[in-house]
Structures are given as C-alpha cells and as structure tokens.
C-alpha positions as a Markdown table, in Angstrom:
| # | Residue | x | y | z |
|---|---|---|---|---|
| 1 | Met | -21.9 | 57.3 | -99.1 |
| 2 | Leu | -18.3 | 58.6 | -99.3 |
| 3 | Gln | -15.4 | 56.3 | -98.9 |
| 4 | Lys | -14.5 | 57.7 | -95.5 |
| 5 | Glu | -18.0 | 57.1 | -94.3 |
| 6 | Arg | -18.0 | 53.6 | -95.6 |
| 7 | Arg | -14.8 | 52.9 | -93.7 |
| 8 | Thr | -16.2 | 54.4 | -90.5 |
| 9 | Phe | -19.4 | 52.3 | -90.9 |
| 10 | Lys | -17.4 | 49.1 | -91.4 |
| 11 | Lys | -15.1 | 49.7 | -88.4 |
| 12 | Asp | -18.1 | 50.5 | -86.2 |
| 13 | Lys | -19.8 | 47.3 | -87.5 |
| 14 | Ala | -16.6 | 45.3 | -86.8 |
| 15 | Ile | -16.3 | 46.7 | -83.2 |
| 16 | Glu | -20.0 | 45.8 | -82.5 |
| 17 | Tyr | -19.5 | 42.3 | -84.1 |
| 18 | Leu | -16.5 | 41.8 | -81.7 |
| 19 | Gly | -18.4 | 42.9 | -78.6 |
| 20 | Ser | -18.1 | 46.7 | -78.5 |
| 21 | Cys | -15.6 | 46.8 | -75.7 |
| 22 | Cys | -12.0 | 45.8 | -75.0 |
| 23 | Trp | -11.7 | 42.0 | -74.5 |
| 24 | Lys | -9.1 | 42.4 | -71.9 |
| 25 | Cys | -9.9 | 45.4 | -69.8 |
| 26 | Glu | -13.7 | 45.5 | -70.7 |
| 27 | Glu | -13.6 | 49.3 | -71.2 |
| 28 | Val | -15.5 | 51.1 | -73.9 |
| 29 | Phe | -13.6 | 53.5 | -76.1 |
| 30 | Asp | -13.9 | 55.7 | -79.2 |
| 31 | Arg | -13.6 | 53.7 | -82.5 |
| 32 | Glu | -10.1 | 55.1 | -83.0 |
| 33 | Leu | -8.7 | 53.4 | -79.9 |
| 34 | Tyr | -9.7 | 49.9 | -80.9 |
| 35 | Asp | -7.5 | 47.4 | -82.6 |
| 36 | Phe | -8.2 | 43.9 | -84.0 |
| 37 | His | -5.8 | 41.6 | -82.6 |
| 38 | His | -5.2 | 38.2 | -84.2 |
| 39 | Ile | -5.3 | 35.5 | -81.6 |
| 40 | Val | -2.9 | 33.3 | -83.6 |
| 41 | Pro | -0.7 | 35.7 | -85.6 |
| 42 | Ala | 0.1 | 33.0 | -88.3 |
| 43 | Thr | -3.6 | 33.1 | -89.4 |
| 44 | Lys | -3.6 | 36.7 | -90.3 |
| 45 | Glu | -4.3 | 37.2 | -93.9 |
| 46 | Tyr | -5.2 | 41.0 | -93.9 |
| 47 | Gly | -4.7 | 43.9 | -91.8 |
| 48 | Trp | -7.4 | 46.5 | -91.2 |
| 49 | Leu | -6.2 | 48.8 | -93.9 |
| 50 | Glu | -6.7 | 46.2 | -96.5 |
| 51 | Leu | -9.7 | 44.6 | -94.9 |
| 52 | Arg | -11.8 | 47.7 | -94.5 |
| 53 | Gln | -12.0 | 47.9 | -98.3 |
| 54 | Met | -13.5 | 44.4 | -98.7 |
| 55 | Lys | -17.1 | 43.1 | -98.4 |
| 56 | Trp | -18.5 | 42.5 | -95.0 |
| 57 | Ser | -18.4 | 38.6 | -95.6 |
| 58 | Lys | -14.6 | 38.7 | -96.0 |
| 59 | Ile | -14.2 | 41.2 | -93.1 |
| 60 | Lys | -16.2 | 38.8 | -90.8 |
| 61 | Lys | -14.1 | 35.8 | -91.8 |
| 62 | Glu | -11.0 | 37.7 | -90.8 |
| 63 | Leu | -12.6 | 39.0 | -87.6 |
| 64 | Asp | -13.4 | 35.6 | -86.5 |
| 65 | Lys | -9.7 | 35.1 | -86.0 |
| 66 | Cys | -9.4 | 38.3 | -83.8 |
| 67 | Ile | -10.4 | 39.7 | -80.4 |
| 68 | Leu | -11.2 | 43.4 | -79.9 |
| 69 | Leu | -8.5 | 45.3 | -77.9 |
| 70 | Cys | -8.0 | 48.9 | -76.8 |
| 71 | Ala | -4.8 | 50.3 | -78.1 |
| 72 | Asn | -3.0 | 49.9 | -74.7 |
| 73 | Cys | -4.1 | 46.4 | -74.1 |
| 74 | His | -3.1 | 45.6 | -77.7 |
| 75 | Arg | 0.4 | 46.9 | -77.1 |
| 76 | Leu | 0.7 | 44.9 | -73.9 |
| 77 | Ala | -0.5 | 41.7 | -75.6 |
| 78 | His | 2.4 | 42.2 | -78.2 |
| 79 | Val | 4.9 | 42.6 | -75.5 |
| 80 | Glu | 3.5 | 39.6 | -73.7 |
| 81 | Met | 3.8 | 37.6 | -77.0 |
| 82 | Arg | 7.4 | 38.8 | -77.6 |
| 83 | Glu | 8.4 | 37.8 | -74.0 |
| 84 | Asn | 6.9 | 34.3 | -74.6 |
| 85 | Ala | 8.1 | 33.9 | -78.2 |
| 86 | Ile | 4.7 | 33.6 | -79.7 |
| 87 | Leu | 5.3 | 35.9 | -82.7 |
C-alpha cells in the first residue's frame, strides 16, 4: 500500500471511529471536509499531520480527546472558543 493510500485509509478509519458525521450539524461530508477537534485544547499532543503517520493505537488515543467536525463547524467552534477565552 502506498503512503497516500495508508493516510486515506487511516483518515477514513478515524472518521468512522468518531461517528462518520459532523458532531455539531450532523451532516455527512467528503473526508476532506472533516477536522478532528480537541474538546480541551490543552490535551492535544498531536495534530492530524503527525498523527496520521502513527499506529492506530496511538491515533485512537488522541481521537478519544476529539469530536469530528466539518470544516465550517470547526471554524465556528474556534470563534466561539476565542470569544469565551477557552483557547
């Protein structure tokens, strides 16, 4: 399996693990429109670019700190966090 195929497989698996739809709007999107949002930013150890290169057990541990959001809802979540000084 090529590196790009492995990354795609891991992202698909991660999306499925977190419910396969946006946590907030509950819509289903193409994999490219999903982000993994850390519920408590201070617990973030890895971003997806680093995480996608790791074994599933490590990916799962980090995903357990996240919710799956579409890109739009993710941006809105960060606006709300800034407004409430949660970052």
